[in-house]
């Protein structure tokens, strides 16, 4: 028996929860939230450190606390949730979308939806993506898996730890494992600047005297059963790893915190077009993907730095999806937004200039005292000064009052003199 | 172990496995002894999974004879043992006249080896077959009898079926000493095998299928007439997303040392490139190298320009056991009843069924009475997998599987669409390490490399075996996943 919904949301992490609530508040009744785990909240449930919710709730919450606030609201709104259920496939039809779900309780039901919101989040890059030479022993894992083992299961992954990559989860785990008695020997970062938030570098490394080797990388893994040591080499941006300055660090565990990848296997099945830079779907001002009726928000769209921003984006996404379902989504004239100097990506990459649009972007490299410029047909229509920009921190702003005759928009950073 | 086995096979890779399965047809007692905690954990696990046509080896060599014979056995074996096998064919490509000349030589070599249906084909035909080939190729040698299999699935299937038919599998026992039985002063009346952990196994015959360590096993009975040299092969597995870049195995013209670096379709879908062939000093040198990666991709890209190293999801290295003389060493020795199946490098996987038959004939010749068991069961049933069904949107059979076994509704590995039913099946078939489960179920082989499913598999493994987490390993003792519980036992 096929069931019909107005909206199906894939993933009940922070993005999915906020999107569900927003749909409901915008007048949509028949909503289904699909979650593969037996609980909601996604990765937040293993993030027991605090620092969540500063923007959204003006309060420092832990991950589970932040999730709980949304879960309570979703439950209060009596939004239907299918837990322990995986979405196998989404098939776009002339009218609406068909989804195939798989769960122990319900088997393999076919579900129909007028709109689908993708909120599957992201996953961690791993050793295979990096091609680190050497052996393949136990003791190499992503920082997120280590976090789960420690925080959820109560186990120590190792006692002498080297962390490759200075992403936020790696930094958080450096502190967490130190607290639990492990010796974190160093954090190694390929780039000349840290990958995570500055506050995490200070609170998780500096406060514990954990060395951070910038412009270094792991060039070899040693040990056949359990990892025994890693070879660490300085790197040169153009030439790659250098021999001079190379050293061996013994360890029993190598944690990888080398970036996150939006998880879009399902999106690809549905025929959604992806952006090679963000790894997430290409979306318009309404956060709608290239497939009509399929929307995306949160880390499946692009990797965020703060969960608060994920929630914001998901709320906007729910609002737009609600309008779409009610047949009231306006679309006037879309123009592309180009990325200029120092901008890695801007999202959405094409916008409808009739209405104000929230833009998110990330810089390519750190810079101090620079200006963010929005140019319409070459002339600056928005300017904001930034004391410091970092690739680890996302920048958001609202673009509005764009002149009607605009043919091209560009987002760019200008140098110190700009 | 008080009883005396008729035959003890040392080494449970594809060679030992194939011999064990062959011998399990007869009314004899057989022990299969393996130093690792699971079978196929040595050279066999890093195999490229190619069933060669058999034109690469020089006529008259054991390699040539056994590869061609072995190749023919795989249709029936795959049907009986339920492992994936597809006769996709091999295409060896030449880029210039010199290489084309080598192709012709290979063609005639193949003819002499009695390889069937080979053809020298022109560029146009090669392109029709493989549209992603480099447009600069000149000619190709097409050998349609070549195939691809899942190498460890094959090994697992052989051993499972052997055990089903009465072979005693002894895992995690490294042979340390081999003495004459009954305190006799000479070998011949049988052997007393002692393991490092102190286990004692008596047997009338020994088959030395110890792979890289076959020389060390031989020296335990005083045979020092050959040595095994490890030759490393690095392989790189590409993301499934890259798609079907090739349908057949694509070879360059071979070099003295190896068949060259290839582009290999795998039975599971993803494309693999490799292997290198580098002589190394240590039998434990399993490291991949930056230089190897570079070399593999240079070679692969020359044949299939669309291959990119940014699509690599994992890499590994295996060691081929290369014996003095470069050919297989199969046969009786100066020590009565001690029989070698050593130096089985490529095309050893292909040859393995023929090696097993050869060993059987040697045993018969040496006086072992072989009487066929009436109740020999040649069938080993594989567990149905849902991956391909889900990919092809064929949901009806998935629904049926779920109805029969609700564990099919729990996806454990989402990259490869492996369900809990498949993981539990792997565990119940005896694969209780993370690598064993990986090879048997394919969970953790996809692009996230276990980021998502490792914690789930640990839970299932604990539930099925009762093992505490501290005892769960990647590949046996010394490779434990965690180093104890949290000092304070914090739970959230």
mmCIF file with all atom_site columns, C-alpha atoms in Angstrom, chain A residues 36-37 45 48 64 84 86 88-92 100 102-105 107-110 122-124 126-139 141-142 145 148-159 176 179-181 217-221 224-226 241 252-253 262-265 268-270 274, chain B residues 36 236 241 284-290 293 309-310 312-317 386 390-391 393 395 398-399 402 406-411 414-415 417 419 434 438 444 446-452 454-456 458-459 462 468-470 473-492:
data_model
loop_
_atom_site.group_PDB
_atom_site.id
_atom_site.type_symbol
_atom_site.label_atom_id
_atom_site.label_alt_id
_atom_site.label_comp_id
_atom_site.label_asym_id
_atom_site.label_entity_id
_atom_site.label_seq_id
_atom_site.pdbx_PDB_ins_code
_atom_site.Cartn_x
_atom_site.Cartn_y
_atom_site.Cartn_z
_atom_site.occupancy
_atom_site.B_iso_or_equiv
_atom_site.pdbx_formal_charge
_atom_site.auth_seq_id
_atom_site.auth_comp_id
_atom_site.auth_asym_id
_atom_site.auth_atom_id
_atom_site.pdbx_PDB_model_num
ATOM 1   C CA . UNK A 1 36  ? 18.397 5.467   9.673  1.00 0.00 ? 36  UNK A CA 1
ATOM 2   C CA . UNK A 1 37  ? 19.398 5.324   13.343 1.00 0.00 ? 37  UNK A CA 1
ATOM 3   C CA . UNK A 1 45  ? 24.429 12.861  19.912 1.00 0.00 ? 45  UNK A CA 1
ATOM 4   C CA . UNK A 1 48  ? 29.213 15.835  24.241 1.00 0.00 ? 48  UNK A CA 1
ATOM 5   C CA . UNK A 1 64  ? 22.811 16.250  22.781 1.00 0.00 ? 64  UNK A CA 1
ATOM 6   C CA . UNK A 1 84  ? 15.784 2.640   11.808 1.00 0.00 ? 84  UNK A CA 1
ATOM 7   C CA . UNK A 1 86  ? 16.963 3.866   5.294  1.00 0.00 ? 86  UNK A CA 1
ATOM 8   C CA . UNK A 1 88  ? 17.046 3.309   -0.734 1.00 0.00 ? 88  UNK A CA 1
ATOM 9   C CA . UNK A 1 89  ? 15.951 5.338   -3.694 1.00 0.00 ? 89  UNK A CA 1
ATOM 10  C CA . UNK A 1 90  ? 14.128 8.450   -4.860 1.00 0.00 ? 90  UNK A CA 1
ATOM 11  C CA . UNK A 1 91  ? 12.518 8.404   -8.269 1.00 0.00 ? 91  UNK A CA 1
ATOM 12  C CA . UNK A 1 92  ? 11.297 11.695  -9.724 1.00 0.00 ? 92  UNK A CA 1
ATOM 13  C CA . UNK A 1 100 ? 11.643 3.410   -1.547 1.00 0.00 ? 100 UNK A CA 1
ATOM 14  C CA . UNK A 1 102 ? 13.704 -0.061  3.972  1.00 0.00 ? 102 UNK A CA 1
ATOM 15  C CA . UNK A 1 103 ? 13.108 -0.869  7.615  1.00 0.00 ? 103 UNK A CA 1
ATOM 16  C CA . UNK A 1 104 ? 12.664 -3.853  9.832  1.00 0.00 ? 104 UNK A CA 1
ATOM 17  C CA . UNK A 1 105 ? 9.265  -2.732  11.029 1.00 0.00 ? 105 UNK A CA 1
ATOM 18  C CA . UNK A 1 107 ? 9.710  -3.849  5.144  1.00 0.00 ? 107 UNK A CA 1
ATOM 19  C CA . UNK A 1 108 ? 10.266 -2.045  1.885  1.00 0.00 ? 108 UNK A CA 1
ATOM 20  C CA . UNK A 1 109 ? 7.426  0.450   1.530  1.00 0.00 ? 109 UNK A CA 1
ATOM 21  C CA . UNK A 1 110 ? 6.886  2.733   -1.429 1.00 0.00 ? 110 UNK A CA 1
ATOM 22  C CA . UNK A 1 122 ? 28.182 14.392  5.578  1.00 0.00 ? 122 UNK A CA 1
ATOM 23  C CA . UNK A 1 123 ? 30.867 11.831  6.309  1.00 0.00 ? 123 UNK A CA 1
ATOM 24  C CA . UNK A 1 124 ? 34.533 12.020  7.106  1.00 0.00 ? 124 UNK A CA 1
ATOM 25  C CA . UNK A 1 126 ? 39.426 8.675   5.257  1.00 0.00 ? 126 UNK A CA 1
ATOM 26  C CA . UNK A 1 127 ? 42.845 7.225   4.593  1.00 0.00 ? 127 UNK A CA 1
ATOM 27  C CA . UNK A 1 128 ? 41.863 5.888   1.198  1.00 0.00 ? 128 UNK A CA 1
ATOM 28  C CA . UNK A 1 129 ? 41.062 9.403   -0.006 1.00 0.00 ? 129 UNK A CA 1
ATOM 29  C CA . UNK A 1 130 ? 44.516 10.603  1.015  1.00 0.00 ? 130 UNK A CA 1
ATOM 30  C CA . UNK A 1 131 ? 46.620 7.786   -0.400 1.00 0.00 ? 131 UNK A CA 1
ATOM 31  C CA . UNK A 1 132 ? 48.952 7.756   2.580  1.00 0.00 ? 132 UNK A CA 1
ATOM 32  C CA . UNK A 1 133 ? 51.707 5.261   1.744  1.00 0.00 ? 133 UNK A CA 1
ATOM 33  C CA . UNK A 1 134 ? 52.640 2.446   4.104  1.00 0.00 ? 134 UNK A CA 1
ATOM 34  C CA . UNK A 1 135 ? 51.094 -0.583  5.729  1.00 0.00 ? 135 UNK A CA 1
ATOM 35  C CA . UNK A 1 136 ? 47.467 -1.198  6.649  1.00 0.00 ? 136 UNK A CA 1
ATOM 36  C CA . UNK A 1 137 ? 47.417 -1.946  10.367 1.00 0.00 ? 137 UNK A CA 1
ATOM 37  C CA . UNK A 1 138 ? 44.627 -1.477  12.912 1.00 0.00 ? 138 UNK A CA 1
ATOM 38  C CA . UNK A 1 139 ? 44.656 1.791   14.810 1.00 0.00 ? 139 UNK A CA 1
ATOM 39  C CA . UNK A 1 141 ? 40.457 5.725   12.234 1.00 0.00 ? 141 UNK A CA 1
ATOM 40  C CA . UNK A 1 142 ? 38.562 8.886   11.560 1.00 0.00 ? 142 UNK A CA 1
ATOM 41  C CA . UNK A 1 145 ? 34.620 7.158   14.770 1.00 0.00 ? 145 UNK A CA 1
ATOM 42  C CA . UNK A 1 148 ? 31.761 7.577   18.898 1.00 0.00 ? 148 UNK A CA 1
ATOM 43  C CA . UNK A 1 149 ? 33.905 4.865   20.495 1.00 0.00 ? 149 UNK A CA 1
ATOM 44  C CA . UNK A 1 150 ? 34.861 7.121   23.397 1.00 0.00 ? 150 UNK A CA 1
ATOM 45  C CA . UNK A 1 151 ? 31.683 9.094   23.991 1.00 0.00 ? 151 UNK A CA 1
ATOM 46  C CA . UNK A 1 152 ? 29.024 6.531   23.185 1.00 0.00 ? 152 UNK A CA 1
ATOM 47  C CA . UNK A 1 153 ? 30.660 3.164   23.738 1.00 0.00 ? 153 UNK A CA 1
ATOM 48  C CA . UNK A 1 154 ? 33.110 4.103   26.495 1.00 0.00 ? 154 UNK A CA 1
ATOM 49  C CA . UNK A 1 155 ? 36.304 2.701   24.981 1.00 0.00 ? 155 UNK A CA 1
ATOM 50  C CA . UNK A 1 156 ? 39.786 4.085   24.485 1.00 0.00 ? 156 UNK A CA 1
ATOM 51  C CA . UNK A 1 157 ? 40.894 3.789   20.870 1.00 0.00 ? 157 UNK A CA 1
ATOM 52  C CA . UNK A 1 158 ? 44.539 4.128   21.900 1.00 0.00 ? 158 UNK A CA 1
ATOM 53  C CA . UNK A 1 159 ? 47.053 5.611   24.284 1.00 0.00 ? 159 UNK A CA 1
ATOM 54  C CA . UNK A 1 176 ? 38.871 14.574  24.895 1.00 0.00 ? 176 UNK A CA 1
ATOM 55  C CA . UNK A 1 179 ? 41.323 14.167  29.449 1.00 0.00 ? 179 UNK A CA 1
ATOM 56  C CA . UNK A 1 180 ? 40.904 10.400  29.373 1.00 0.00 ? 180 UNK A CA 1
ATOM 57  C CA . UNK A 1 181 ? 44.595 9.815   29.938 1.00 0.00 ? 181 UNK A CA 1
ATOM 58  C CA . UNK A 1 217 ? 51.798 15.699  6.610  1.00 0.00 ? 217 UNK A CA 1
ATOM 59  C CA . UNK A 1 218 ? 52.005 11.991  7.367  1.00 0.00 ? 218 UNK A CA 1
ATOM 60  C CA . UNK A 1 219 ? 54.038 10.373  4.594  1.00 0.00 ? 219 UNK A CA 1
ATOM 61  C CA . UNK A 1 220 ? 54.207 6.791   5.805  1.00 0.00 ? 220 UNK A CA 1
ATOM 62  C CA . UNK A 1 221 ? 52.383 4.423   8.127  1.00 0.00 ? 221 UNK A CA 1
ATOM 63  C CA . UNK A 1 224 ? 51.699 -4.609  10.383 1.00 0.00 ? 224 UNK A CA 1
ATOM 64  C CA . UNK A 1 225 ? 49.085 -5.489  12.979 1.00 0.00 ? 225 UNK A CA 1
ATOM 65  C CA . UNK A 1 226 ? 48.696 -2.372  15.101 1.00 0.00 ? 226 UNK A CA 1
ATOM 66  C CA . UNK A 1 241 ? 56.529 16.468  1.006  1.00 0.00 ? 241 UNK A CA 1
ATOM 67  C CA . UNK A 1 252 ? 49.454 3.313   18.584 1.00 0.00 ? 252 UNK A CA 1
ATOM 68  C CA . UNK A 1 253 ? 46.675 5.309   16.959 1.00 0.00 ? 253 UNK A CA 1
ATOM 69  C CA . UNK A 1 262 ? 28.555 15.727  1.836  1.00 0.00 ? 262 UNK A CA 1
ATOM 70  C CA . UNK A 1 263 ? 26.845 12.393  1.523  1.00 0.00 ? 263 UNK A CA 1
ATOM 71  C CA . UNK A 1 264 ? 25.004 12.446  -1.761 1.00 0.00 ? 264 UNK A CA 1
ATOM 72  C CA . UNK A 1 265 ? 24.741 8.847   -2.916 1.00 0.00 ? 265 UNK A CA 1
ATOM 73  C CA . UNK A 1 268 ? 22.812 11.017  -7.334 1.00 0.00 ? 268 UNK A CA 1
ATOM 74  C CA . UNK A 1 269 ? 20.333 8.161   -7.641 1.00 0.00 ? 269 UNK A CA 1
ATOM 75  C CA . UNK A 1 270 ? 17.560 10.713  -7.913 1.00 0.00 ? 270 UNK A CA 1
ATOM 76  C CA . UNK A 1 274 ? 26.237 18.056  -7.760 1.00 0.00 ? 274 UNK A CA 1
ATOM 77  C CA . UNK B 2 36  ? 46.481 -16.711 10.719 1.00 0.00 ? 36  UNK B CA 1
ATOM 78  C CA . UNK B 2 236 ? 44.604 0.623   -5.977 1.00 0.00 ? 236 UNK B CA 1
ATOM 79  C CA . UNK B 2 241 ? 31.109 5.906   -8.989 1.00 0.00 ? 241 UNK B CA 1
ATOM 80  C CA . UNK B 2 284 ? 56.269 -8.588  6.048  1.00 0.00 ? 284 UNK B CA 1
ATOM 81  C CA . UNK B 2 285 ? 56.772 -5.565  3.827  1.00 0.00 ? 285 UNK B CA 1
ATOM 82  C CA . UNK B 2 286 ? 53.139 -4.814  3.061  1.00 0.00 ? 286 UNK B CA 1
ATOM 83  C CA . UNK B 2 287 ? 53.535 -1.076  2.639  1.00 0.00 ? 287 UNK B CA 1
ATOM 84  C CA . UNK B 2 288 ? 52.237 0.829   -0.347 1.00 0.00 ? 288 UNK B CA 1
ATOM 85  C CA . UNK B 2 289 ? 54.482 3.598   -1.621 1.00 0.00 ? 289 UNK B CA 1
ATOM 86  C CA . UNK B 2 290 ? 54.114 7.020   -3.165 1.00 0.00 ? 290 UNK B CA 1
ATOM 87  C CA . UNK B 2 293 ? 51.024 4.778   -6.787 1.00 0.00 ? 293 UNK B CA 1
ATOM 88  C CA . UNK B 2 309 ? 44.161 8.658   -8.978 1.00 0.00 ? 309 UNK B CA 1
ATOM 89  C CA . UNK B 2 310 ? 41.801 10.998  -7.162 1.00 0.00 ? 310 UNK B CA 1
ATOM 90  C CA . UNK B 2 312 ? 41.185 5.857   -5.310 1.00 0.00 ? 312 UNK B CA 1
ATOM 91  C CA . UNK B 2 313 ? 39.195 4.729   -2.285 1.00 0.00 ? 313 UNK B CA 1
ATOM 92  C CA . UNK B 2 314 ? 41.728 2.307   -0.899 1.00 0.00 ? 314 UNK B CA 1
ATOM 93  C CA . UNK B 2 315 ? 45.028 0.670   -1.640 1.00 0.00 ? 315 UNK B CA 1
ATOM 94  C CA . UNK B 2 316 ? 46.852 -2.406  -0.450 1.00 0.00 ? 316 UNK B CA 1
ATOM 95  C CA . UNK B 2 317 ? 49.931 -4.469  -1.142 1.00 0.00 ? 317 UNK B CA 1
ATOM 96  C CA . UNK B 2 386 ? 20.956 -7.132  -2.094 1.00 0.00 ? 386 UNK B CA 1
ATOM 97  C CA . UNK B 2 390 ? 19.028 -2.193  -5.011 1.00 0.00 ? 390 UNK B CA 1
ATOM 98  C CA . UNK B 2 391 ? 21.239 -0.643  -7.661 1.00 0.00 ? 391 UNK B CA 1
ATOM 99  C CA . UNK B 2 393 ? 15.841 -0.943  -8.600 1.00 0.00 ? 393 UNK B CA 1
ATOM 100 C CA . UNK B 2 395 ? 12.863 -4.237  -5.223 1.00 0.00 ? 395 UNK B CA 1
ATOM 101 C CA . UNK B 2 398 ? 14.528 -7.606  -1.818 1.00 0.00 ? 398 UNK B CA 1
ATOM 102 C CA . UNK B 2 399 ? 11.043 -7.601  -0.286 1.00 0.00 ? 399 UNK B CA 1
ATOM 103 C CA . UNK B 2 402 ? 13.227 -9.201  3.995  1.00 0.00 ? 402 UNK B CA 1
ATOM 104 C CA . UNK B 2 406 ? 14.136 -9.448  8.649  1.00 0.00 ? 406 UNK B CA 1
ATOM 105 C CA . UNK B 2 407 ? 17.874 -8.827  9.054  1.00 0.00 ? 407 UNK B CA 1
ATOM 106 C CA . UNK B 2 408 ? 17.875 -8.027  5.335  1.00 0.00 ? 408 UNK B CA 1
ATOM 107 C CA . UNK B 2 409 ? 16.053 -4.829  6.226  1.00 0.00 ? 409 UNK B CA 1
ATOM 108 C CA . UNK B 2 410 ? 18.993 -3.515  8.231  1.00 0.00 ? 410 UNK B CA 1
ATOM 109 C CA . UNK B 2 411 ? 21.585 -1.884  6.017  1.00 0.00 ? 411 UNK B CA 1
ATOM 110 C CA . UNK B 2 414 ? 25.496 1.860   3.091  1.00 0.00 ? 414 UNK B CA 1
ATOM 111 C CA . UNK B 2 415 ? 28.293 2.380   0.565  1.00 0.00 ? 415 UNK B CA 1
ATOM 112 C CA . UNK B 2 417 ? 24.491 -1.869  0.537  1.00 0.00 ? 417 UNK B CA 1
ATOM 113 C CA . UNK B 2 419 ? 22.736 -5.827  5.243  1.00 0.00 ? 419 UNK B CA 1
ATOM 114 C CA . UNK B 2 434 ? 36.936 -7.197  11.038 1.00 0.00 ? 434 UNK B CA 1
ATOM 115 C CA . UNK B 2 438 ? 34.963 -7.401  5.300  1.00 0.00 ? 438 UNK B CA 1
ATOM 116 C CA . UNK B 2 444 ? 33.647 -1.650  4.896  1.00 0.00 ? 444 UNK B CA 1
ATOM 117 C CA . UNK B 2 446 ? 33.241 1.048   -0.064 1.00 0.00 ? 446 UNK B CA 1
ATOM 118 C CA . UNK B 2 447 ? 34.156 4.662   -0.290 1.00 0.00 ? 447 UNK B CA 1
ATOM 119 C CA . UNK B 2 448 ? 33.691 5.541   3.379  1.00 0.00 ? 448 UNK B CA 1
ATOM 120 C CA . UNK B 2 449 ? 36.003 2.672   4.339  1.00 0.00 ? 449 UNK B CA 1
ATOM 121 C CA . UNK B 2 450 ? 34.081 1.771   7.473  1.00 0.00 ? 450 UNK B CA 1
ATOM 122 C CA . UNK B 2 451 ? 33.508 5.251   8.864  1.00 0.00 ? 451 UNK B CA 1
ATOM 123 C CA . UNK B 2 452 ? 29.816 4.514   9.159  1.00 0.00 ? 452 UNK B CA 1
ATOM 124 C CA . UNK B 2 454 ? 32.558 -0.118  11.855 1.00 0.00 ? 454 UNK B CA 1
ATOM 125 C CA . UNK B 2 455 ? 30.695 0.621   15.089 1.00 0.00 ? 455 UNK B CA 1
ATOM 126 C CA . UNK B 2 456 ? 27.672 -1.342  13.851 1.00 0.00 ? 456 UNK B CA 1
ATOM 127 C CA . UNK B 2 458 ? 31.461 -4.359  16.210 1.00 0.00 ? 458 UNK B CA 1
ATOM 128 C CA . UNK B 2 459 ? 28.028 -4.541  17.900 1.00 0.00 ? 459 UNK B CA 1
ATOM 129 C CA . UNK B 2 462 ? 29.812 -8.891  19.939 1.00 0.00 ? 462 UNK B CA 1
ATOM 130 C CA . UNK B 2 468 ? 34.150 -8.250  24.523 1.00 0.00 ? 468 UNK B CA 1
ATOM 131 C CA . UNK B 2 469 ? 35.233 -5.252  22.441 1.00 0.00 ? 469 UNK B CA 1
ATOM 132 C CA . UNK B 2 470 ? 38.796 -5.530  23.725 1.00 0.00 ? 470 UNK B CA 1
ATOM 133 C CA . UNK B 2 473 ? 40.594 -7.511  16.130 1.00 0.00 ? 473 UNK B CA 1
ATOM 134 C CA . UNK B 2 474 ? 41.192 -6.392  12.591 1.00 0.00 ? 474 UNK B CA 1
ATOM 135 C CA . UNK B 2 475 ? 43.115 -9.526  11.643 1.00 0.00 ? 475 UNK B CA 1
ATOM 136 C CA . UNK B 2 476 ? 43.984 -11.518 14.736 1.00 0.00 ? 476 UNK B CA 1
ATOM 137 C CA . UNK B 2 477 ? 45.934 -10.979 17.970 1.00 0.00 ? 477 UNK B CA 1
ATOM 138 C CA . UNK B 2 478 ? 47.947 -7.787  17.988 1.00 0.00 ? 478 UNK B CA 1
ATOM 139 C CA . UNK B 2 479 ? 45.413 -5.898  15.903 1.00 0.00 ? 479 UNK B CA 1
ATOM 140 C CA . UNK B 2 480 ? 42.821 -5.177  18.584 1.00 0.00 ? 480 UNK B CA 1
ATOM 141 C CA . UNK B 2 481 ? 40.469 -2.319  17.733 1.00 0.00 ? 481 UNK B CA 1
ATOM 142 C CA . UNK B 2 482 ? 40.586 -0.538  21.070 1.00 0.00 ? 482 UNK B CA 1
ATOM 143 C CA . UNK B 2 483 ? 43.009 -0.369  23.919 1.00 0.00 ? 483 UNK B CA 1
ATOM 144 C CA . UNK B 2 484 ? 40.702 -0.907  26.823 1.00 0.00 ? 484 UNK B CA 1
ATOM 145 C CA . UNK B 2 485 ? 37.800 0.805   28.435 1.00 0.00 ? 485 UNK B CA 1
ATOM 146 C CA . UNK B 2 486 ? 37.706 4.411   29.543 1.00 0.00 ? 486 UNK B CA 1
ATOM 147 C CA . UNK B 2 487 ? 39.467 4.820   32.880 1.00 0.00 ? 487 UNK B CA 1
ATOM 148 C CA . UNK B 2 488 ? 36.315 6.047   34.538 1.00 0.00 ? 488 UNK B CA 1
ATOM 149 C CA . UNK B 2 489 ? 33.936 3.966   32.508 1.00 0.00 ? 489 UNK B CA 1
ATOM 150 C CA . UNK B 2 490 ? 32.046 7.036   31.398 1.00 0.00 ? 490 UNK B CA 1
ATOM 151 C CA . UNK B 2 491 ? 28.802 6.402   29.617 1.00 0.00 ? 491 UNK B CA 1
ATOM 152 C CA . UNK B 2 492 ? 26.674 9.055   28.109 1.00 0.00 ? 492 UNK B CA 1
#
